[in-house]
Short mmCIF file of C-alpha atoms in Angstrom, two decimals:
data_model
loop_
_atom_site.label_atom_id
_atom_site.label_comp_id
_atom_site.label_asym_id
_atom_site.label_seq_id
_atom_site.Cartn_x
_atom_site.Cartn_y
_atom_site.Cartn_z
CA MET A 621 143.11 82.61 114.94
CA HIS A 622 144.54 82.21 111.44
CA ALA A 623 142.39 81.56 108.36
CA ALA A 624 143.19 77.84 108.07
CA ALA A 625 142.07 77.22 111.67
CA GLN A 626 138.83 79.12 111.05
CA PHE A 627 138.15 76.96 108.01
CA GLU A 628 138.83 73.82 110.05
CA LEU A 629 136.33 75.00 112.66
CA ILE A 630 133.70 75.56 109.94
CA ILE A 631 134.19 72.02 108.63
CA ALA A 632 134.02 70.67 112.18
CA MET A 633 130.77 72.60 112.71
CA PHE A 634 129.21 71.01 109.64
CA LEU A 635 130.26 67.56 110.83
CA VAL A 636 128.61 68.32 114.18
CA ILE A 637 125.50 69.47 112.30
CA VAL A 638 125.27 66.17 110.44
CA GLY A 639 125.66 64.25 113.70
CA LEU A 640 123.06 66.31 115.55
CA HIS A 641 120.62 66.06 112.66
CA TYR A 642 121.03 62.28 112.64
CA ILE A 643 120.49 62.06 116.40
CA ALA A 644 117.38 64.26 116.15
CA ARG A 645 115.89 61.99 113.49
CA ARG A 646 116.66 58.85 115.48
CA LEU A 647 115.03 60.33 118.59
CA SER A 648 112.11 61.90 116.63
CA LEU A 649 113.08 65.38 117.84
CA PRO A 650 112.77 68.62 115.85
CA PRO A 651 116.20 69.18 114.25
CA ALA A 652 116.08 72.91 115.06
CA ALA A 653 115.85 72.20 118.78
CA ALA A 654 118.65 69.63 118.67
CA LEU A 655 120.91 72.00 116.73
CA ILE A 656 120.38 74.91 119.13
CA VAL A 657 120.98 72.76 122.21
CA GLY A 658 123.92 71.01 120.57
CA GLY A 659 125.43 74.31 119.45
CA GLY A 660 125.07 75.70 122.96
CA ALA A 661 126.81 72.63 124.42
CA VAL A 662 129.63 72.78 121.87
CA ALA A 663 130.19 76.47 122.63
CA PHE A 664 131.42 75.62 126.16
CA ILE A 665 133.92 72.93 125.16
CA PRO A 666 137.21 73.87 126.90
CA GLY A 667 139.77 75.35 124.56
CA LEU A 668 137.26 76.17 121.84
CA PRO A 669 137.38 79.88 120.94
CA ALA A 670 134.21 81.92 121.36
CA VAL A 671 132.21 82.39 118.16
CA ALA A 672 131.67 86.05 117.32
CA ILE A 673 128.74 86.53 114.93
CA ASP A 674 128.80 89.50 112.57
CA PRO A 675 125.09 90.43 112.34
CA GLU A 676 125.37 92.07 108.92
CA LEU A 677 127.18 89.01 107.54
CA VAL A 678 124.57 86.66 109.05
CA LEU A 679 121.72 88.55 107.40
CA VAL A 680 123.33 88.79 103.97
CA LEU A 681 124.70 85.22 104.02
CA PHE A 682 121.77 83.21 105.39
CA LEU A 683 118.57 85.20 104.91
CA PRO A 684 118.50 85.60 101.07
CA PRO A 685 118.84 81.89 100.09
CA LEU A 686 116.41 80.73 102.77
CA LEU A 687 113.84 83.36 101.75
CA MET A 688 114.45 82.45 98.11
CA ASP A 689 113.80 78.78 98.84
CA GLY A 690 110.48 79.59 100.49
CA ALA A 691 109.40 81.95 97.71
CA TRP A 692 110.53 79.58 94.92
CA PHE A 693 108.13 76.84 96.05
CA THR A 694 105.26 79.13 97.02
CA ALA A 695 102.04 78.48 95.11
CA ILE A 696 101.08 81.84 93.60
CA ALA A 697 97.29 81.32 93.44
CA PRO A 698 96.78 80.51 97.16
CA PHE A 699 99.30 83.24 98.05
CA ARG A 700 97.22 85.85 96.21
CA ARG A 701 93.93 84.44 97.48
CA HIS A 702 95.04 84.74 101.12
CA MET A 703 96.97 88.00 100.72
CA ALA A 704 94.74 89.89 103.19
CA GLY A 705 95.42 87.32 105.92
CA ILE A 706 99.13 87.22 105.11
CA LEU A 707 99.44 91.00 105.33
CA SER A 708 97.47 90.98 108.58
CA LEU A 709 100.11 88.68 110.07
CA ALA A 710 103.19 90.08 108.33
CA ILE A 711 102.42 93.74 109.04
CA GLY A 712 99.52 93.98 111.49
CA ALA A 713 100.78 91.34 113.93
CA VAL A 714 104.34 92.69 113.76
CA PHE A 715 103.26 96.24 114.55
CA PHE A 716 100.86 95.08 117.27
CA THR A 717 103.47 92.85 118.93
CA THR A 718 106.00 95.65 118.76
CA GLY A 719 103.55 97.95 120.54
CA ILE A 720 102.68 95.40 123.24
CA VAL A 721 106.35 94.63 123.94
CA ALA A 722 107.18 98.34 124.04
CA VAL A 723 104.42 99.03 126.59
CA VAL A 724 105.39 96.07 128.80
CA THR A 725 109.08 97.03 128.63
CA LYS A 726 108.30 100.64 129.54
CA MET A 727 106.25 99.48 132.54
CA LEU A 728 109.10 97.26 133.73
CA LEU A 729 111.87 99.79 132.97
CA PRO A 730 110.39 103.30 133.27
CA ALA A 731 113.76 104.97 132.70
CA LEU A 732 114.19 103.35 129.28
CA PRO A 733 113.25 105.73 126.40
CA TRP A 734 110.17 104.86 124.39
CA ALA A 735 112.19 104.55 121.19
CA ALA A 736 114.42 101.92 122.82
CA CYS A 737 111.33 100.00 123.96
CA VAL A 738 110.02 100.07 120.39
CA ALA A 739 113.41 98.89 119.11
CA LEU A 740 113.21 95.84 121.40
CA GLY A 741 109.66 95.18 120.21
CA ALA A 742 110.78 95.34 116.58
CA ILE A 743 113.58 92.85 117.29
CA LEU A 744 111.21 90.32 118.85
CA SER A 745 108.06 90.82 116.77
CA PRO A 746 108.66 89.03 113.42
CA PRO A 747 108.46 85.21 113.46
CA ASP A 748 111.39 83.78 111.58
CA ALA A 749 111.25 82.31 108.06
CA VAL A 750 113.92 79.72 108.88
CA SER A 751 112.21 78.57 112.07
CA ALA A 752 108.82 78.40 110.33
CA ARG A 753 110.30 76.30 107.51
CA ALA A 754 111.99 73.93 109.94
CA VAL A 755 108.74 73.33 111.83
CA LEU A 756 106.37 73.21 108.85
CA GLN A 757 108.47 70.46 107.27
CA ARG A 758 107.58 68.18 110.19
CA VAL A 759 103.85 68.88 110.58
CA ARG A 760 100.81 68.59 108.37
CA LEU A 761 98.51 71.60 108.21
CA PRO A 762 95.42 72.50 106.21
CA ARG A 763 96.40 74.30 103.01
CA ARG A 764 95.07 77.67 104.16
CA LEU A 765 97.06 77.67 107.41
CA SER A 766 100.21 76.51 105.64
CA THR A 767 99.85 79.30 103.06
CA LEU A 768 99.30 81.91 105.77
CA LEU A 769 102.35 80.83 107.78
CA GLN A 770 104.59 80.60 104.73
CA GLY A 771 103.44 83.97 103.41
CA GLU A 772 103.87 85.61 106.82
CA SER A 773 107.42 84.26 107.18
CA LEU A 774 108.35 85.64 103.75
CA LEU A 775 107.12 89.20 104.35
CA ASN A 776 107.25 89.97 108.06
CA ASP A 777 111.03 90.40 108.27
CA ALA A 778 110.74 93.52 106.11
CA ALA A 779 108.25 95.12 108.53
CA GLY A 780 110.34 94.21 111.58
CA LEU A 781 113.62 95.45 110.10
CA VAL A 782 112.12 98.77 109.01
CA LEU A 783 110.58 99.34 112.44
CA PHE A 784 113.88 98.49 114.10
CA ARG A 785 115.89 100.93 111.98
CA PHE A 786 113.48 103.80 112.63
CA ALA A 787 113.45 103.08 116.36
CA VAL A 788 117.26 102.95 116.61
CA ALA A 789 117.53 106.18 114.62
CA ALA A 790 115.05 107.79 116.99
CA VAL A 791 117.08 106.67 120.02
CA LEU A 792 120.32 108.06 118.61
CA ALA A 793 118.83 111.28 117.18
CA GLY A 794 116.18 111.88 119.81
CA THR A 795 113.46 112.70 117.21
CA PHE A 796 110.83 110.69 115.33
CA SER A 797 108.30 111.57 112.59
CA LEU A 798 105.41 109.14 112.03
CA GLY A 799 104.56 110.65 108.63
CA ALA A 800 108.12 110.37 107.36
CA ALA A 801 108.39 106.80 108.67
CA THR A 802 105.15 105.75 106.93
CA GLY A 803 106.23 107.27 103.62
CA THR A 804 109.66 105.68 103.83
CA PHE A 805 108.14 102.29 104.64
CA PHE A 806 105.94 102.50 101.52
CA LEU A 807 108.93 103.42 99.34
CA LEU A 808 111.01 100.58 100.78
CA VAL A 809 108.31 98.02 99.95
CA VAL A 810 107.53 99.34 96.46
CA GLY A 811 111.22 99.72 95.68
CA GLY A 812 111.91 96.18 96.88
CA ILE A 813 109.17 94.80 94.63
CA ALA A 814 110.58 96.69 91.65
CA VAL A 815 114.13 95.48 92.27
CA GLY A 816 113.03 91.87 92.78
CA ALA A 817 110.87 91.88 89.65
CA GLY A 818 113.75 93.36 87.65
CA ILE A 819 116.23 90.75 88.89
CA GLY A 820 113.71 87.98 88.18
CA ALA A 821 113.08 89.24 84.62
CA LEU A 822 116.81 89.48 83.99
CA TRP A 823 117.20 85.90 85.21
CA VAL A 824 114.56 84.67 82.74
CA LEU A 825 116.20 86.49 79.80
CA LEU A 826 119.66 85.26 80.78
CA LEU A 827 118.69 81.61 81.16
CA ARG A 828 117.07 81.56 77.74
CA ARG A 829 120.42 82.51 76.21
CA LEU A 830 123.01 80.65 78.29
CA GLY A 831 122.49 77.14 76.97
CA ASP A 832 124.82 75.57 79.55
CA ASP A 833 123.43 73.60 82.50
CA THR A 834 126.20 74.48 84.94
CA LEU A 835 126.02 78.19 84.14
CA MET A 836 122.23 78.14 84.50
CA ILE A 837 122.45 76.56 87.95
CA ALA A 838 125.20 79.00 89.01
CA VAL A 839 123.20 82.02 87.85
CA THR A 840 120.09 80.73 89.62
CA MET A 841 122.01 80.29 92.87
CA LEU A 842 123.22 83.90 92.72
CA VAL A 843 119.77 85.43 92.16
CA CYS A 844 118.90 85.62 95.87
CA TRP A 845 122.08 87.44 96.89
CA SER A 846 121.91 89.68 93.81
CA ALA A 847 118.38 90.77 94.69
CA TYR A 848 119.16 91.34 98.38
CA ILE A 849 122.42 93.24 97.85
CA THR A 850 120.96 95.35 95.01
CA GLY A 851 117.95 96.24 97.14
CA GLU A 852 120.10 97.27 100.09
CA LEU A 853 122.46 99.29 97.87
CA LEU A 854 119.45 101.17 96.45
CA HIS A 855 118.12 101.71 100.01
CA VAL A 856 114.96 99.67 99.50
CA SER A 857 113.86 96.45 101.19
CA GLY A 858 116.29 93.67 100.31
CA VAL A 859 113.92 91.14 101.92
CA ILE A 860 111.02 92.13 99.64
CA ALA A 861 113.40 92.13 96.66
CA VAL A 862 114.43 88.52 97.39
CA VAL A 863 110.85 87.36 97.89
CA THR A 864 109.70 89.01 94.65
CA ALA A 865 112.64 87.57 92.70
CA GLY A 866 111.97 84.12 94.20
CA LEU A 867 108.28 84.22 93.25
CA THR A 868 109.21 85.31 89.71
CA CYS A 869 111.86 82.61 89.26
CA GLY A 870 109.62 79.92 90.75
CA TRP A 871 106.86 80.87 88.30
CA PHE A 872 109.05 80.82 85.18
CA GLN A 873 111.40 77.94 86.05
CA HIS A 874 108.96 75.47 84.47
CA VAL A 875 109.52 77.02 81.03
CA VAL A 876 113.19 78.06 81.18
CA PHE A 877 114.67 74.95 82.84
CA SER A 878 115.33 71.74 80.99
CA ALA A 879 114.69 68.42 82.76
CA SER A 880 118.40 67.89 83.41
CA VAL A 881 118.85 71.39 84.86
CA ARG A 882 115.83 70.95 87.08
CA ILE A 883 117.06 67.60 88.45
CA ARG A 884 120.60 68.85 89.06
CA ALA A 885 119.60 72.28 90.39
CA LEU A 886 117.05 70.87 92.83
CA ALA A 887 119.55 68.39 94.27
CA PHE A 888 122.22 71.08 94.63
CA TRP A 889 119.79 73.59 96.14
CA GLN A 890 118.40 71.12 98.68
CA VAL A 891 121.87 70.36 100.02
CA LEU A 892 122.79 74.06 100.15
CA VAL A 893 119.60 75.03 101.99
CA PHE A 894 119.98 72.12 104.41
CA LEU A 895 123.51 73.22 105.35
CA LEU A 896 122.60 76.90 105.67
CA GLU A 897 119.44 76.22 107.67
CA ALA A 898 121.25 73.85 110.02
CA ALA A 899 124.16 76.29 110.40
CA VAL A 900 121.74 79.03 111.42
CA PHE A 901 120.39 77.10 114.40
CA THR A 902 123.84 75.88 115.38
CA LEU A 903 125.17 79.45 115.32
CA ILE A 904 122.28 80.51 117.55
CA GLY A 905 123.44 77.95 120.10
CA LEU A 906 127.10 78.90 119.70
CA SER A 907 126.27 82.57 120.26
CA LEU A 908 125.16 81.84 123.84
CA ARG A 909 128.75 81.82 125.07
CA GLY A 910 129.46 85.21 123.49
CA ILE A 911 126.39 86.73 125.14
CA LEU A 912 127.37 85.35 128.56
CA ASP A 913 130.97 86.52 128.10
CA ARG A 914 129.73 90.02 127.33
CA ILE A 915 127.54 90.17 130.44
CA GLY A 916 130.36 88.85 132.59
CA ASP A 917 128.71 87.60 135.76
CA PRO A 918 126.01 84.97 134.96
CA THR A 919 124.30 85.64 138.27
CA ARG A 920 123.47 89.11 136.93
CA ILE A 921 120.99 87.48 134.54
CA ILE A 922 119.18 85.75 137.40
CA ASP A 923 119.32 88.63 139.88
CA THR A 924 118.44 91.60 137.64
CA MET A 925 117.16 90.29 134.31
CA ALA A 926 115.10 87.17 135.02
CA MET A 927 111.81 88.89 135.83
CA PRO A 928 111.74 91.48 133.01
CA VAL A 929 112.97 88.91 130.48
CA ALA A 930 110.28 86.40 131.49
CA ALA A 931 107.59 89.11 131.33
CA ILE A 932 108.70 90.26 127.87
CA VAL A 933 108.84 86.68 126.55
CA ALA A 934 105.30 86.14 127.81
CA ALA A 935 104.21 89.42 126.20
CA VAL A 936 105.60 88.30 122.83
CA ILE A 937 103.63 85.04 122.95
CA VAL A 938 100.41 86.56 124.30
CA ALA A 939 100.46 89.42 121.77
CA ARG A 940 100.28 86.95 118.88
CA PHE A 941 97.31 85.20 120.48
CA LEU A 942 95.53 88.53 121.01
CA TRP A 943 96.08 89.72 117.44
CA ILE A 944 95.07 86.49 115.71
CA PHE A 945 91.95 85.86 117.80
CA ALA A 946 90.89 89.52 117.63
CA ALA A 947 91.43 89.66 113.86
CA ASP A 948 89.51 86.41 113.42
CA ALA A 949 86.64 87.81 115.51
CA VAL A 950 86.50 90.88 113.24
CA VAL A 951 86.45 88.65 110.15
CA ALA A 952 83.65 86.54 111.67
CA LEU A 953 81.66 89.73 112.39
CA LEU A 954 82.11 90.91 108.80
CA ARG A 955 80.93 87.51 107.63
CA ARG A 956 77.76 87.77 109.70
CA MET A 957 77.18 91.26 108.31
CA GLY A 958 77.08 89.79 104.82
CA TRP A 959 80.58 90.42 103.44
CA ALA A 960 81.05 87.22 101.45
CA PRO A 961 84.88 87.28 101.03
CA ALA A 962 85.38 87.25 104.81
CA ARG A 963 86.14 83.71 105.99
CA PRO A 964 87.19 83.35 109.65
CA LEU A 965 89.74 80.73 110.67
CA GLY A 966 87.76 79.41 113.59
CA GLY A 967 89.00 78.81 117.12
CA ARG A 968 90.94 75.61 116.38
CA ALA A 969 92.88 77.06 113.45
CA ALA A 970 93.45 80.35 115.30
CA LEU A 971 94.97 78.41 118.21
CA VAL A 972 97.41 76.65 115.87
CA MET A 973 98.33 79.90 114.11
CA SER A 974 98.90 81.62 117.48
CA TRP A 975 101.20 78.86 118.70
CA ALA A 976 103.26 78.85 115.45
CA GLY A 977 105.28 81.99 116.15
CA MET A 978 108.88 80.79 116.35
CA ARG A 979 111.73 83.33 116.32
CA GLY A 980 115.22 82.67 115.00
CA VAL A 981 118.18 84.05 113.11
CA VAL A 982 116.70 87.45 112.21
CA THR A 983 115.87 88.20 115.83
CA LEU A 984 119.39 87.24 116.93
CA ALA A 985 121.20 89.06 114.12
CA VAL A 986 119.21 92.25 114.60
CA ALA A 987 119.76 92.15 118.36
CA LEU A 988 123.51 91.74 117.86
CA SER A 989 123.50 94.77 115.53
CA LEU A 990 122.30 97.07 118.32
CA PRO A 991 124.70 100.01 118.69
CA GLU A 992 126.82 100.15 121.80
CA ALA A 993 125.09 103.37 122.80
CA MET A 994 121.68 101.67 123.03
CA PRO A 995 120.37 101.78 126.63
CA GLU A 996 119.95 98.33 128.24
CA ARG A 997 121.68 96.63 125.31
CA ASP A 998 122.65 93.60 127.42
CA LEU A 999 119.07 93.10 128.57
CA MET A 1000 117.89 93.24 124.95
CA LEU A 1001 120.44 90.60 123.91
CA VAL A 1002 119.42 88.24 126.71
CA THR A 1003 115.74 88.81 125.95
CA ALA A 1004 116.21 88.11 122.25
CA PHE A 1005 118.06 84.87 122.97
CA SER A 1006 115.44 83.83 125.53
CA VAL A 1007 112.60 84.42 123.07
CA ILE A 1008 114.36 82.28 120.48
CA LEU A 1009 114.95 79.45 122.97
CA VAL A 1010 111.39 79.46 124.31
CA THR A 1011 109.64 79.70 120.94
CA VAL A 1012 111.82 77.10 119.18
CA LEU A 1013 112.31 74.64 122.05
CA VAL A 1014 108.81 74.92 123.54
CA GLN A 1015 106.46 76.02 120.77
CA GLY A 1016 108.40 74.39 117.93
CA THR A 1017 108.64 71.00 119.62
CA SER A 1018 105.00 70.98 120.76
CA LEU A 1019 103.39 72.39 117.60
CA GLY A 1020 102.70 68.92 116.21
CA TRP A 1021 100.93 67.96 119.44
CA VAL A 1022 98.90 71.20 119.39
CA ILE A 1023 97.84 70.56 115.78
CA LYS A 1024 96.82 67.00 116.64
CA ARG A 1025 94.80 68.10 119.68
CA ALA A 1026 93.21 71.12 118.01
CA GLY A 1027 92.43 69.28 114.77
CA PRO A 1028 92.00 72.28 112.44
CA LYS A 1029 89.80 71.43 109.46
CA GLU A 1030 90.55 71.92 105.80
CA ASP A 1031 88.99 75.05 104.28
CA ARG A 1032 86.05 73.69 102.24
CA THR A 1033 85.17 77.06 100.70
CA ALA A 1034 88.47 77.29 98.82
CA PRO A 1035 88.57 76.14 95.18
CA PRO A 1036 89.19 72.36 95.17
CA PRO A 1037 92.58 71.24 93.94
CA LEU A 1038 92.81 69.81 90.44
CA ASP A 1039 92.11 66.08 90.39
CA LEU A 1040 95.47 64.33 89.97
CA GLN A 1041 94.15 61.59 87.71
CA ALA A 1042 92.33 64.08 85.48
CA ALA A 1043 95.47 66.20 85.12
CA GLU A 1044 97.53 63.07 84.41
CA HIS A 1045 95.06 61.93 81.75
CA ALA A 1046 95.11 65.35 80.07
CA MET A 1047 98.92 65.25 80.04
CA PHE A 1048 98.93 61.78 78.45
CA ARG A 1049 96.43 62.85 75.77
CA ALA A 1050 98.58 65.86 74.91
CA GLN A 1051 101.61 63.59 74.62
CA LEU A 1052 99.68 61.20 72.37
CA SER A 1053 98.62 64.08 70.10
CA ALA A 1054 102.24 65.16 69.71
CA VAL A 1055 103.37 61.61 68.91
CA GLU A 1056 100.52 61.12 66.40
CA ARG A 1057 101.61 64.25 64.54
CA GLU A 1058 105.22 63.07 64.30
CA ALA A 1059 104.70 59.31 63.86
CA HIS A 1060 103.62 59.49 60.20
CA ASP A 1061 105.56 60.42 57.09
CA ALA A 1062 104.36 62.76 54.34
CA GLY A 1063 102.36 59.94 52.73
CA GLY A 1064 100.52 59.07 55.93
CA GLU A 1065 102.46 55.88 56.63
CA VAL A 1066 103.31 55.07 60.24
CA ILE A 1067 107.07 55.34 60.79
CA HIS A 1068 107.17 54.93 64.58
CA PRO A 1069 104.61 52.17 65.29
CA GLN A 1070 106.08 51.08 68.65
CA LEU A 1071 106.22 54.66 69.93
CA LEU A 1072 102.67 55.34 68.78
CA ARG A 1073 101.42 52.14 70.41
CA ARG A 1074 103.19 52.98 73.67
CA TYR A 1075 101.66 56.44 74.02
CA ARG A 1076 98.21 55.30 72.85
CA THR A 1077 98.22 52.60 75.52
CA ARG A 1078 99.35 55.09 78.13
CA ALA A 1079 96.67 57.61 77.20
CA THR A 1080 93.80 55.10 77.21
CA ALA A 1081 94.89 53.03 80.22
CA GLY A 1082 92.91 55.15 82.66
CA GLU A 1083 89.71 54.85 80.62
CA ALA A 1084 90.17 51.10 80.15
CA PHE A 1085 90.78 50.35 83.83
CA ASP A 1086 87.62 49.04 85.52
CA GLY A 1087 88.81 48.92 89.13
CA THR A 1088 88.66 51.52 91.89
CA ALA A 1089 91.10 54.41 92.17
CA GLU A 1090 92.89 52.59 94.99
CA GLU A 1091 93.25 49.43 92.89
CA ARG A 1092 94.51 51.49 89.97
CA ASN A 1093 97.13 53.17 92.17
CA GLN A 1094 98.24 49.78 93.51
CA ALA A 1095 98.60 48.42 89.97
CA ILE A 1096 100.63 51.48 88.94
CA ALA A 1097 102.86 51.18 92.02
CA SER A 1098 103.43 47.48 91.35
CA HIS A 1099 104.32 48.22 87.71
CA PHE A 1100 106.95 50.78 88.63
CA ASP A 1101 108.25 48.66 91.49
CA VAL A 1102 109.22 46.11 88.86
CA ILE A 1103 110.98 48.82 86.83
CA ILE A 1104 112.86 50.05 89.93
CA ALA A 1105 113.89 46.49 90.77
CA ALA A 1106 115.14 46.04 87.20
CA VAL A 1107 117.15 49.28 87.48
CA GLU A 1108 118.72 48.11 90.74
CA ALA A 1109 119.64 44.76 89.17
CA GLY A 1110 121.16 46.51 86.16
CA ARG A 1111 123.19 48.83 88.37
CA ALA A 1112 124.47 45.91 90.46
CA GLU A 1113 125.55 44.09 87.28
CA LEU A 1114 127.39 47.21 86.03
CA VAL A 1115 129.25 47.47 89.34
CA ARG A 1116 130.13 43.77 89.16
CA LEU A 1117 131.47 44.12 85.62
CA HIS A 1118 133.49 47.20 86.62
CA ARG A 1119 134.94 45.51 89.69
CA ALA A 1120 135.87 42.54 87.52
CA GLY A 1121 137.69 44.83 85.11
CA GLN A 1122 135.38 44.01 82.19
CA ILE A 1123 134.19 47.61 81.60
CA ASP A 1124 136.00 50.90 82.13
CA ASP A 1125 134.99 53.91 84.21
CA GLU A 1126 133.55 55.85 81.27
CA THR A 1127 131.23 53.01 80.31
CA LEU A 1128 130.16 52.60 83.92
CA HIS A 1129 129.32 56.30 84.33
CA ASP A 1130 127.47 56.53 80.99
CA LEU A 1131 125.28 53.49 81.58
CA GLU A 1132 124.76 54.34 85.24
CA HIS A 1133 123.53 57.80 84.25
CA ASP A 1134 120.92 56.21 81.95
CA LEU A 1135 119.79 53.96 84.79
CA ASP A 1136 119.60 56.95 87.16
CA LEU A 1137 117.30 58.81 84.78
CA GLU A 1138 115.15 55.72 84.32
CA GLU A 1139 114.89 55.27 88.09
CA LEU A 1140 114.01 58.95 88.63
CA GLY A 1141 111.25 58.66 86.05
CA ALA A 1142 109.90 55.48 87.63
CA VAL A 1143 109.97 56.91 91.17
CA ALA A 1144 108.23 60.11 90.02
CA ALA A 1145 105.58 58.16 88.09
CA LYS A 1146 104.98 55.83 91.04
CA GLY A 1147 104.63 58.77 93.44
#
């Protein structure tokens, strides 16, 4: 197939993605499930060429921006506060699941070398950042559980990828050293943190000197791939490098971005992440045909692979339950023994955490990267695809129901969030102080009376309001509804004048931009 036809297929895929996403929203279905099923259906359209996925390209193209997006919006304080729980899931659960899957696989296939069994476990063990994001966007969780799941999805890929590489090397070389593997794992993590922090610091220095909105947005977009590729070239963890760079950029973006850059960059980034995330799940569905073509006879899956695949899928799901409930029991025991920092999740929250273990693009890409010499490679591919289908289509679609039935409670021992109205009042007072300093001339005369009056009214409105918080919010919403209605009327009049030929395009765009900014400010203030 020539390059132009490939490009046409890519555009067609994105059009299909938009259609499937729309259908999923209309039917109240998880978009990830609709995209996988839709991609699988599209893959078997007669005359459509099979989609061959390059695993290395998939990892370097999709993983860095999606990890960056998660890290960028991660709240640092809760992330640090729950670091022990995050590491328990991102490292402990991955290693434990790998071990369980390896044991079950060895029992089912005694002739398969232990290293190959471990390689399969490493492929299936890490829940996927993309799948977690897709599900968490549709459900409401207590802050602690949300932080744990987000933190796990950011870090567990590194543990799974390192385990996989050591296991494959052991299969091909026939030797394995636990001490060397542990030391190398530590160096990969520390090196990834150093690379990510360096890229993030360079980003901060660069943005403070660029002075051009478009260049700033372009540089920001390239940070994730720069961190990942640099980490891999230096033989450290590219995943950890991206996460560290994302946390650094997310922390400093409030002081290096202007308002216009932030508005434009966020809009651009949201569209980019939407397309990449949707493409990931569609490619998973499209890859089904390639897997079946490789195996040849579909009946071979049913006759020889059905039982071991089903057992391994069950082992993956059960292993997460075992680890989370066992770890929570240990934390509860430590709590009873008097260790104050230990705070167990409780049975309801542990159930939700256990059920939220969706696999996705990393599992598929790593499975496809298995060398041809790997024993039972076809079985591993089918198992990886089956785990993705079961966890996304079954667990992902039912997670909202599980959360509703389990009803996990908010963690009351965590520091309470800052009161929104108190923070808003402090912001208004700071604004008033700045205006008061600048609103007088050298002789003390007021030179900006309207501006001073506006900010003084804004700063004292909360103190002067006698109603309840709900009544105050309703009054604020009503106020900004009027502003939004005025903006819409102004925009309609501009369009009418332009269509009538009374104003030119430049005037339309300039005045429309002012209205857009006014509307954004009103919507943000109302929200």
